[in-house]
Amino acid sequence: MPDFVAAALASAVFCLGVIALNALTRLALQAHLAPDGLAENGFLQFGGALALAGTTYRRATRMPGRLVGE
């Protein structure tokens, strides 16, 4: 997969990850399931989204010969 397409896919995953993790954080705070120190747009949300984007980029750019079963 070309690097540009992999980077665009990773960027989309990052944006969707931040949105989804923010929504989950809001729900957890409203349901009193999370501590008050857990803030929206915090390290947990951006760190989780960055991990998802990094994993997506690595999986999109790996060589076909390194796939399991080949």
PDB file of N, CA, C and O in Angstrom:
ATOM      1  N   MET A   1       0.864  -1.172   0.000  1.00  0.00           N
ATOM      2  CA  MET A   1       0.000   0.000   0.000  1.00  0.00           C
ATOM      3  C   MET A   1       0.907   1.231   0.000  1.00  0.00           C
ATOM      4  O   MET A   1       1.845   1.308   0.784  1.00  0.00           O
ATOM      5  N   PRO A   2       0.630   2.191  -0.860  1.00  0.00           N
ATOM      6  CA  PRO A   2       1.457   3.404  -0.876  1.00  0.00           C
ATOM      7  C   PRO A   2       1.423   4.115   0.474  1.00  0.00           C
ATOM      8  O   PRO A   2       0.433   4.067   1.206  1.00  0.00           O
ATOM      9  N   ASP A   3       2.528   4.787   0.767  1.00  0.00           N
ATOM     10  CA  ASP A   3       2.635   5.458   2.059  1.00  0.00           C
ATOM     11  C   ASP A   3       1.572   6.535   2.249  1.00  0.00           C
ATOM     12  O   ASP A   3       1.096   6.752   3.354  1.00  0.00           O
ATOM     13  N   PHE A   4       1.209   7.224   1.175  1.00  0.00           N
ATOM     14  CA  PHE A   4       0.204   8.276   1.289  1.00  0.00           C
ATOM     15  C   PHE A   4      -1.141   7.707   1.720  1.00  0.00           C
ATOM     16  O   PHE A   4      -1.818   8.257   2.587  1.00  0.00           O
ATOM     17  N   VAL A   5      -1.526   6.596   1.134  1.00  0.00           N
ATOM     18  CA  VAL A   5      -2.807   5.979   1.480  1.00  0.00           C
ATOM     19  C   VAL A   5      -2.766   5.466   2.916  1.00  0.00           C
ATOM     20  O   VAL A   5      -3.734   5.610   3.671  1.00  0.00           O
ATOM     21  N   ALA A   6      -1.637   4.893   3.308  1.00  0.00           N
ATOM     22  CA  ALA A   6      -1.506   4.397   4.675  1.00  0.00           C
ATOM     23  C   ALA A   6      -1.564   5.549   5.676  1.00  0.00           C
ATOM     24  O   ALA A   6      -2.194   5.439   6.733  1.00  0.00           O
ATOM     25  N   ALA A   7      -0.929   6.677   5.348  1.00  0.00           N
ATOM     26  CA  ALA A   7      -0.969   7.840   6.239  1.00  0.00           C
ATOM     27  C   ALA A   7      -2.371   8.429   6.314  1.00  0.00           C
ATOM     28  O   ALA A   7      -2.816   8.845   7.396  1.00  0.00           O
ATOM     29  N   ALA A   8      -3.070   8.470   5.189  1.00  0.00           N
ATOM     30  CA  ALA A   8      -4.443   8.984   5.202  1.00  0.00           C
ATOM     31  C   ALA A   8      -5.352   8.078   6.027  1.00  0.00           C
ATOM     32  O   ALA A   8      -6.208   8.562   6.786  1.00  0.00           O
ATOM     33  N   LEU A   9      -5.179   6.789   5.905  1.00  0.00           N
ATOM     34  CA  LEU A   9      -5.967   5.838   6.688  1.00  0.00           C
ATOM     35  C   LEU A   9      -5.661   5.975   8.176  1.00  0.00           C
ATOM     36  O   LEU A   9      -6.574   5.985   9.013  1.00  0.00           O
ATOM     37  N   ALA A  10      -4.383   6.119   8.514  1.00  0.00           N
ATOM     38  CA  ALA A  10      -4.005   6.283   9.922  1.00  0.00           C
ATOM     39  C   ALA A  10      -4.555   7.590  10.481  1.00  0.00           C
ATOM     40  O   ALA A  10      -4.984   7.641  11.641  1.00  0.00           O
ATOM     41  N   SER A  11      -4.575   8.647   9.672  1.00  0.00           N
ATOM     42  CA  SER A  11      -5.141   9.926  10.123  1.00  0.00           C
ATOM     43  C   SER A  11      -6.636   9.803  10.388  1.00  0.00           C
ATOM     44  O   SER A  11      -7.145  10.340  11.373  1.00  0.00           O
ATOM     45  N   ALA A  12      -7.327   9.110   9.515  1.00  0.00           N
ATOM     46  CA  ALA A  12      -8.762   8.908   9.709  1.00  0.00           C
ATOM     47  C   ALA A  12      -9.035   8.092  10.963  1.00  0.00           C
ATOM     48  O   ALA A  12      -9.954   8.400  11.734  1.00  0.00           O
ATOM     49  N   VAL A  13      -8.229   7.059  11.193  1.00  0.00           N
ATOM     50  CA  VAL A  13      -8.395   6.235  12.392  1.00  0.00           C
ATOM     51  C   VAL A  13      -8.117   7.062  13.647  1.00  0.00           C
ATOM     52  O   VAL A  13      -8.812   6.930  14.656  1.00  0.00           O
ATOM     53  N   PHE A  14      -7.111   7.942  13.585  1.00  0.00           N
ATOM     54  CA  PHE A  14      -6.812   8.795  14.738  1.00  0.00           C
ATOM     55  C   PHE A  14      -7.994   9.700  15.059  1.00  0.00           C
ATOM     56  O   PHE A  14      -8.411   9.804  16.222  1.00  0.00           O
ATOM     57  N   CYS A  15      -8.546  10.363  14.043  1.00  0.00           N
ATOM     58  CA  CYS A  15      -9.676  11.270  14.271  1.00  0.00           C
ATOM     59  C   CYS A  15     -10.890  10.526  14.819  1.00  0.00           C
ATOM     60  O   CYS A  15     -11.531  10.976  15.779  1.00  0.00           O
ATOM     61  N   LEU A  16     -11.211   9.396  14.229  1.00  0.00           N
ATOM     62  CA  LEU A  16     -12.352   8.612  14.712  1.00  0.00           C
ATOM     63  C   LEU A  16     -12.093   8.055  16.106  1.00  0.00           C
ATOM     64  O   LEU A  16     -13.022   7.953  16.919  1.00  0.00           O
ATOM     65  N   GLY A  17     -10.844   7.710  16.393  1.00  0.00           N
ATOM     66  CA  GLY A  17     -10.502   7.222  17.728  1.00  0.00           C
ATOM     67  C   GLY A  17     -10.683   8.278  18.794  1.00  0.00           C
ATOM     68  O   GLY A  17     -11.205   8.002  19.882  1.00  0.00           O
ATOM     69  N   VAL A  18     -10.253   9.511  18.511  1.00  0.00           N
ATOM     70  CA  VAL A  18     -10.433  10.605  19.470  1.00  0.00           C
ATOM     71  C   VAL A  18     -11.916  10.861  19.714  1.00  0.00           C
ATOM     72  O   VAL A  18     -12.357  11.026  20.854  1.00  0.00           O
ATOM     73  N   ILE A  19     -12.692  10.873  18.644  1.00  0.00           N
ATOM     74  CA  ILE A  19     -14.137  11.114  18.787  1.00  0.00           C
ATOM     75  C   ILE A  19     -14.790  10.007  19.613  1.00  0.00           C
ATOM     76  O   ILE A  19     -15.577  10.272  20.533  1.00  0.00           O
ATOM     77  N   ALA A  20     -14.466   8.761  19.308  1.00  0.00           N
ATOM     78  CA  ALA A  20     -15.070   7.639  20.031  1.00  0.00           C
ATOM     79  C   ALA A  20     -14.640   7.614  21.493  1.00  0.00           C
ATOM     80  O   ALA A  20     -15.469   7.393  22.396  1.00  0.00           O
ATOM     81  N   LEU A  21     -13.362   7.837  21.769  1.00  0.00           N
ATOM     82  CA  LEU A  21     -12.893   7.824  23.154  1.00  0.00           C
ATOM     83  C   LEU A  21     -13.441   8.999  23.947  1.00  0.00           C
ATOM     84  O   LEU A  21     -13.713   8.868  25.141  1.00  0.00           O
ATOM     85  N   ASN A  22     -13.629  10.151  23.297  1.00  0.00           N
ATOM     86  CA  ASN A  22     -14.265  11.277  23.979  1.00  0.00           C
ATOM     87  C   ASN A  22     -15.707  10.949  24.342  1.00  0.00           C
ATOM     88  O   ASN A  22     -16.176  11.281  25.432  1.00  0.00           O
ATOM     89  N   ALA A  23     -16.417  10.323  23.421  1.00  0.00           N
ATOM     90  CA  ALA A  23     -17.805   9.947  23.702  1.00  0.00           C
ATOM     91  C   ALA A  23     -17.880   8.949  24.849  1.00  0.00           C
ATOM     92  O   ALA A  23     -18.741   9.072  25.733  1.00  0.00           O
ATOM     93  N   LEU A  24     -16.992   7.976  24.852  1.00  0.00           N
ATOM     94  CA  LEU A  24     -16.985   7.000  25.948  1.00  0.00           C
ATOM     95  C   LEU A  24     -16.630   7.653  27.279  1.00  0.00           C
ATOM     96  O   LEU A  24     -17.186   7.295  28.323  1.00  0.00           O
ATOM     97  N   THR A  25     -15.720   8.614  27.250  1.00  0.00           N
ATOM     98  CA  THR A  25     -15.360   9.322  28.480  1.00  0.00           C
ATOM     99  C   THR A  25     -16.538  10.129  29.002  1.00  0.00           C
ATOM    100  O   THR A  25     -16.814  10.136  30.203  1.00  0.00           O
ATOM    101  N   ARG A  26     -17.256  10.810  28.114  1.00  0.00           N
ATOM    102  CA  ARG A  26     -18.433  11.572  28.542  1.00  0.00           C
ATOM    103  C   ARG A  26     -19.483  10.665  29.167  1.00  0.00           C
ATOM    104  O   ARG A  26     -20.066  10.998  30.200  1.00  0.00           O
ATOM    105  N   LEU A  27     -19.713   9.536  28.529  1.00  0.00           N
ATOM    106  CA  LEU A  27     -20.696   8.599  29.088  1.00  0.00           C
ATOM    107  C   LEU A  27     -20.257   8.080  30.449  1.00  0.00           C
ATOM    108  O   LEU A  27     -21.075   7.953  31.369  1.00  0.00           O
ATOM    109  N   ALA A  28     -18.981   7.760  30.578  1.00  0.00           N
ATOM    110  CA  ALA A  28     -18.477   7.249  31.857  1.00  0.00           C
ATOM    111  C   ALA A  28     -18.562   8.313  32.947  1.00  0.00           C
ATOM    112  O   ALA A  28     -18.889   8.005  34.096  1.00  0.00           O
ATOM    113  N   LEU A  29     -18.287   9.563  32.604  1.00  0.00           N
ATOM    114  CA  LEU A  29     -18.381  10.636  33.600  1.00  0.00           C
ATOM    115  C   LEU A  29     -19.828  10.904  34.003  1.00  0.00           C
ATOM    116  O   LEU A  29     -20.115  11.142  35.178  1.00  0.00           O
ATOM    117  N   GLN A  30     -20.744  10.861  33.042  1.00  0.00           N
ATOM    118  CA  GLN A  30     -22.145  11.105  33.362  1.00  0.00           C
ATOM    119  C   GLN A  30     -22.755   9.968  34.163  1.00  0.00           C
ATOM    120  O   GLN A  30     -23.653  10.190  34.977  1.00  0.00           O
ATOM    121  N   ALA A  31     -22.281   8.754  33.945  1.00  0.00           N
ATOM    122  CA  ALA A  31     -22.801   7.601  34.677  1.00  0.00           C
ATOM    123  C   ALA A  31     -22.057   7.383  35.997  1.00  0.00           C
ATOM    124  O   ALA A  31     -22.325   6.418  36.703  1.00  0.00           O
ATOM    125  N   HIS A  32     -21.128   8.278  36.318  1.00  0.00           N
ATOM    126  CA  HIS A  32     -20.334   8.202  37.544  1.00  0.00           C
ATOM    127  C   HIS A  32     -19.545   6.894  37.631  1.00  0.00           C
ATOM    128  O   HIS A  32     -19.390   6.311  38.699  1.00  0.00           O
ATOM    129  N   LEU A  33     -19.058   6.431  36.498  1.00  0.00           N
ATOM    130  CA  LEU A  33     -18.236   5.228  36.454  1.00  0.00           C
ATOM    131  C   LEU A  33     -16.748   5.558  36.384  1.00  0.00           C
ATOM    132  O   LEU A  33     -15.922   4.664  36.485  1.00  0.00           O
ATOM    133  N   ALA A  34     -16.422   6.819  36.189  1.00  0.00           N
ATOM    134  CA  ALA A  34     -15.036   7.240  36.046  1.00  0.00           C
ATOM    135  C   ALA A  34     -14.706   8.261  37.126  1.00  0.00           C
ATOM    136  O   ALA A  34     -15.593   8.963  37.618  1.00  0.00           O
ATOM    137  N   PRO A  35     -13.436   8.352  37.501  1.00  0.00           N
ATOM    138  CA  PRO A  35     -13.066   9.377  38.488  1.00  0.00           C
ATOM    139  C   PRO A  35     -13.213  10.773  37.897  1.00  0.00           C
ATOM    140  O   PRO A  35     -13.172  10.964  36.682  1.00  0.00           O
ATOM    141  N   ASP A  36     -13.373  11.757  38.768  1.00  0.00           N
ATOM    142  CA  ASP A  36     -13.566  13.128  38.311  1.00  0.00           C
ATOM    143  C   ASP A  36     -12.334  13.692  37.612  1.00  0.00           C
ATOM    144  O   ASP A  36     -12.430  14.615  36.826  1.00  0.00           O
ATOM    145  N   GLY A  37     -11.171  13.134  37.895  1.00  0.00           N
ATOM    146  CA  GLY A  37      -9.939  13.611  37.273  1.00  0.00           C
ATOM    147  C   GLY A  37      -9.807  13.226  35.810  1.00  0.00           C
ATOM    148  O   GLY A  37      -8.954  13.758  35.101  1.00  0.00           O
ATOM    149  N   LEU A  38     -10.633  12.310  35.351  1.00  0.00           N
ATOM    150  CA  LEU A  38     -10.587  11.902  33.950  1.00  0.00           C
ATOM    151  C   LEU A  38     -11.261  12.975  33.116  1.00  0.00           C
ATOM    152  O   LEU A  38     -12.453  13.213  33.223  1.00  0.00           O
ATOM    153  N   ALA A  39     -10.499  13.648  32.296  1.00  0.00           N
ATOM    154  CA  ALA A  39     -11.033  14.777  31.543  1.00  0.00           C
ATOM    155  C   ALA A  39     -11.193  14.411  30.079  1.00  0.00           C
ATOM    156  O   ALA A  39     -10.499  13.544  29.554  1.00  0.00           O
ATOM    157  N   GLU A  40     -12.118  15.104  29.424  1.00  0.00           N
ATOM    158  CA  GLU A  40     -12.264  14.935  27.983  1.00  0.00           C
ATOM    159  C   GLU A  40     -11.054  15.580  27.307  1.00  0.00           C
ATOM    160  O   GLU A  40     -10.490  16.542  27.802  1.00  0.00           O
ATOM    161  N   ASN A  41     -10.694  15.062  26.169  1.00  0.00           N
ATOM    162  CA  ASN A  41      -9.517  15.520  25.425  1.00  0.00           C
ATOM    163  C   ASN A  41      -8.253  15.434  26.266  1.00  0.00           C
ATOM    164  O   ASN A  41      -7.368  16.268  26.161  1.00  0.00           O
ATOM    165  N   GLY A  42      -8.169  14.424  27.082  1.00  0.00           N
ATOM    166  CA  GLY A  42      -7.012  14.238  27.934  1.00  0.00           C
ATOM    167  C   GLY A  42      -6.012  13.262  27.327  1.00  0.00           C
ATOM    168  O   GLY A  42      -6.117  12.819  26.183  1.00  0.00           O
ATOM    169  N   PHE A  43      -5.021  12.934  28.127  1.00  0.00           N
ATOM    170  CA  PHE A  43      -3.945  12.058  27.682  1.00  0.00           C
ATOM    171  C   PHE A  43      -4.463  10.670  27.307  1.00  0.00           C
ATOM    172  O   PHE A  43      -3.984  10.071  26.350  1.00  0.00           O
ATOM    173  N   LEU A  44      -5.429  10.182  28.037  1.00  0.00           N
ATOM    174  CA  LEU A  44      -5.972   8.854  27.761  1.00  0.00           C
ATOM    175  C   LEU A  44      -6.604   8.781  26.377  1.00  0.00           C
ATOM    176  O   LEU A  44      -6.369   7.828  25.623  1.00  0.00           O
ATOM    177  N   GLN A  45      -7.359   9.792  26.010  1.00  0.00           N
ATOM    178  CA  GLN A  45      -8.022   9.787  24.705  1.00  0.00           C
ATOM    179  C   GLN A  45      -7.000   9.922  23.573  1.00  0.00           C
ATOM    180  O   GLN A  45      -7.034   9.162  22.605  1.00  0.00           O
ATOM    181  N   PHE A  46      -6.091  10.886  23.678  1.00  0.00           N
ATOM    182  CA  PHE A  46      -5.121  11.081  22.609  1.00  0.00           C
ATOM    183  C   PHE A  46      -4.109   9.947  22.547  1.00  0.00           C
ATOM    184  O   PHE A  46      -3.679   9.542  21.475  1.00  0.00           O
ATOM    185  N   GLY A  47      -3.730   9.406  23.692  1.00  0.00           N
ATOM    186  CA  GLY A  47      -2.810   8.272  23.699  1.00  0.00           C
ATOM    187  C   GLY A  47      -3.428   7.025  23.083  1.00  0.00           C
ATOM    188  O   GLY A  47      -2.788   6.317  22.307  1.00  0.00           O
ATOM    189  N   GLY A  48      -4.681   6.762  23.408  1.00  0.00           N
ATOM    190  CA  GLY A  48      -5.373   5.610  22.826  1.00  0.00           C
ATOM    191  C   GLY A  48      -5.575   5.756  21.332  1.00  0.00           C
ATOM    192  O   GLY A  48      -5.372   4.809  20.561  1.00  0.00           O
ATOM    193  N   ALA A  49      -5.952   6.948  20.895  1.00  0.00           N
ATOM    194  CA  ALA A  49      -6.141   7.192  19.464  1.00  0.00           C
ATOM    195  C   ALA A  49      -4.821   7.118  18.716  1.00  0.00           C
ATOM    196  O   ALA A  49      -4.752   6.599  17.596  1.00  0.00           O
ATOM    197  N   LEU A  50      -3.745   7.598  19.325  1.00  0.00           N
ATOM    198  CA  LEU A  50      -2.428   7.526  18.691  1.00  0.00           C
ATOM    199  C   LEU A  50      -1.951   6.087  18.583  1.00  0.00           C
ATOM    200  O   LEU A  50      -1.356   5.692  17.570  1.00  0.00           O
ATOM    201  N   ALA A  51      -2.231   5.283  19.581  1.00  0.00           N
ATOM    202  CA  ALA A  51      -1.864   3.862  19.516  1.00  0.00           C
ATOM    203  C   ALA A  51      -2.635   3.153  18.404  1.00  0.00           C
ATOM    204  O   ALA A  51      -2.066   2.343  17.660  1.00  0.00           O
ATOM    205  N   LEU A  52      -3.919   3.443  18.274  1.00  0.00           N
ATOM    206  CA  LEU A  52      -4.715   2.859  17.190  1.00  0.00           C
ATOM    207  C   LEU A  52      -4.197   3.282  15.819  1.00  0.00           C
ATOM    208  O   LEU A  52      -4.090   2.469  14.903  1.00  0.00           O
ATOM    209  N   ALA A  53      -3.865   4.567  15.676  1.00  0.00           N
ATOM    210  CA  ALA A  53      -3.362   5.070  14.395  1.00  0.00           C
ATOM    211  C   ALA A  53      -1.998   4.463  14.063  1.00  0.00           C
ATOM    212  O   ALA A  53      -1.733   4.108  12.914  1.00  0.00           O
ATOM    213  N   GLY A  54      -1.146   4.327  15.054  1.00  0.00           N
ATOM    214  CA  GLY A  54       0.166   3.715  14.827  1.00  0.00           C
ATOM    215  C   GLY A  54       0.054   2.264  14.410  1.00  0.00           C
ATOM    216  O   GLY A  54       0.764   1.806  13.505  1.00  0.00           O
ATOM    217  N   THR A  55      -0.825   1.539  15.053  1.00  0.00           N
ATOM    218  CA  THR A  55      -1.050   0.145  14.683  1.00  0.00           C
ATOM    219  C   THR A  55      -1.603   0.037  13.266  1.00  0.00           C
ATOM    220  O   THR A  55      -1.178  -0.819  12.486  1.00  0.00           O
ATOM    221  N   THR A  56      -2.531   0.925  12.929  1.00  0.00           N
ATOM    222  CA  THR A  56      -3.093   0.924  11.576  1.00  0.00           C
ATOM    223  C   THR A  56      -2.027   1.208  10.536  1.00  0.00           C
ATOM    224  O   THR A  56      -1.958   0.538   9.508  1.00  0.00           O
ATOM    225  N   TYR A  57      -1.168   2.180  10.799  1.00  0.00           N
ATOM    226  CA  TYR A  57      -0.114   2.535   9.839  1.00  0.00           C
ATOM    227  C   TYR A  57       0.870   1.377   9.659  1.00  0.00           C
ATOM    228  O   TYR A  57       1.258   1.047   8.545  1.00  0.00           O
ATOM    229  N   ARG A  58       1.265   0.763  10.773  1.00  0.00           N
ATOM    230  CA  ARG A  58       2.207  -0.362  10.674  1.00  0.00           C
ATOM    231  C   ARG A  58       1.608  -1.533   9.903  1.00  0.00           C
ATOM    232  O   ARG A  58       2.283  -2.180   9.117  1.00  0.00           O
ATOM    233  N   ARG A  59       0.335  -1.822  10.150  1.00  0.00           N
ATOM    234  CA  ARG A  59      -0.305  -2.937   9.442  1.00  0.00           C
ATOM    235  C   ARG A  59      -0.503  -2.621   7.965  1.00  0.00           C
ATOM    236  O   ARG A  59      -0.470  -3.507   7.126  1.00  0.00           O
ATOM    237  N   ALA A  60      -0.712  -1.352   7.635  1.00  0.00           N
ATOM    238  CA  ALA A  60      -0.943  -0.972   6.246  1.00  0.00           C
ATOM    239  C   ALA A  60       0.350  -0.941   5.434  1.00  0.00           C
ATOM    240  O   ALA A  60       0.318  -1.127   4.221  1.00  0.00           O
ATOM    241  N   THR A  61       1.478  -0.710   6.087  1.00  0.00           N
ATOM    242  CA  THR A  61       2.736  -0.573   5.349  1.00  0.00           C
ATOM    243  C   THR A  61       3.625  -1.806   5.416  1.00  0.00           C
ATOM    244  O   THR A  61       4.700  -1.793   4.824  1.00  0.00           O
ATOM    245  N   ARG A  62       3.219  -2.848   6.093  1.00  0.00           N
ATOM    246  CA  ARG A  62       4.108  -4.005   6.181  1.00  0.00           C
ATOM    247  C   ARG A  62       4.175  -4.729   4.841  1.00  0.00           C
ATOM    248  O   ARG A  62       3.263  -4.666   4.021  1.00  0.00           O
ATOM    249  N   MET A  63       5.258  -5.404   4.637  1.00  0.00           N
ATOM    250  CA  MET A  63       5.514  -6.090   3.379  1.00  0.00           C
ATOM    251  C   MET A  63       4.641  -7.343   3.281  1.00  0.00           C
ATOM    252  O   MET A  63       4.448  -8.044   4.279  1.00  0.00           O
ATOM    253  N   PRO A  64       4.130  -7.664   2.096  1.00  0.00           N
ATOM    254  CA  PRO A  64       3.268  -8.842   1.947  1.00  0.00           C
ATOM    255  C   PRO A  64       3.967 -10.149   2.322  1.00  0.00           C
ATOM    256  O   PRO A  64       3.333 -11.074   2.755  1.00  0.00           O
ATOM    257  N   GLY A  65       5.263 -10.222   2.166  1.00  0.00           N
ATOM    258  CA  GLY A  65       5.991 -11.435   2.508  1.00  0.00           C
ATOM    259  C   GLY A  65       6.047 -11.709   4.001  1.00  0.00           C
ATOM    260  O   GLY A  65       6.327 -12.817   4.429  1.00  0.00           O
ATOM    261  N   ARG A  66       5.788 -10.699   4.813  1.00  0.00           N
ATOM    262  CA  ARG A  66       5.830 -10.865   6.261  1.00  0.00           C
ATOM    263  C   ARG A  66       4.498 -11.247   6.847  1.00  0.00           C
ATOM    264  O   ARG A  66       4.361 -11.375   8.055  1.00  0.00           O
ATOM    265  N   LEU A  67       3.475 -11.416   6.030  1.00  0.00           N
ATOM    266  CA  LEU A  67       2.164 -11.794   6.528  1.00  0.00           C
ATOM    267  C   LEU A  67       2.182 -13.233   7.047  1.00  0.00           C
ATOM    268  O   LEU A  67       2.897 -14.080   6.536  1.00  0.00           O
ATOM    269  N   VAL A  68       1.379 -13.503   8.027  1.00  0.00           N
ATOM    270  CA  VAL A  68       1.298 -14.838   8.601  1.00  0.00           C
ATOM    271  C   VAL A  68       0.682 -15.779   7.573  1.00  0.00           C
ATOM    272  O   VAL A  68      -0.321 -15.460   6.929  1.00  0.00           O
ATOM    273  N   GLY A  69       1.281 -16.930   7.402  1.00  0.00           N
ATOM    274  CA  GLY A  69       0.730 -17.937   6.498  1.00  0.00           C
ATOM    275  C   GLY A  69       1.283 -17.869   5.100  1.00  0.00           C
ATOM    276  O   GLY A  69       0.904 -18.663   4.230  1.00  0.00           O
ATOM    277  N   GLU A  70       2.173 -16.947   4.833  1.00  0.00           N
ATOM    278  CA  GLU A  70       2.754 -16.885   3.482  1.00  0.00           C
ATOM    279  C   GLU A  70       4.202 -17.285   3.524  1.00  0.00           C
ATOM    280  O   GLU A  70       4.913 -17.082   4.416  1.00  0.00           O
TER     281      GLU A  70
END
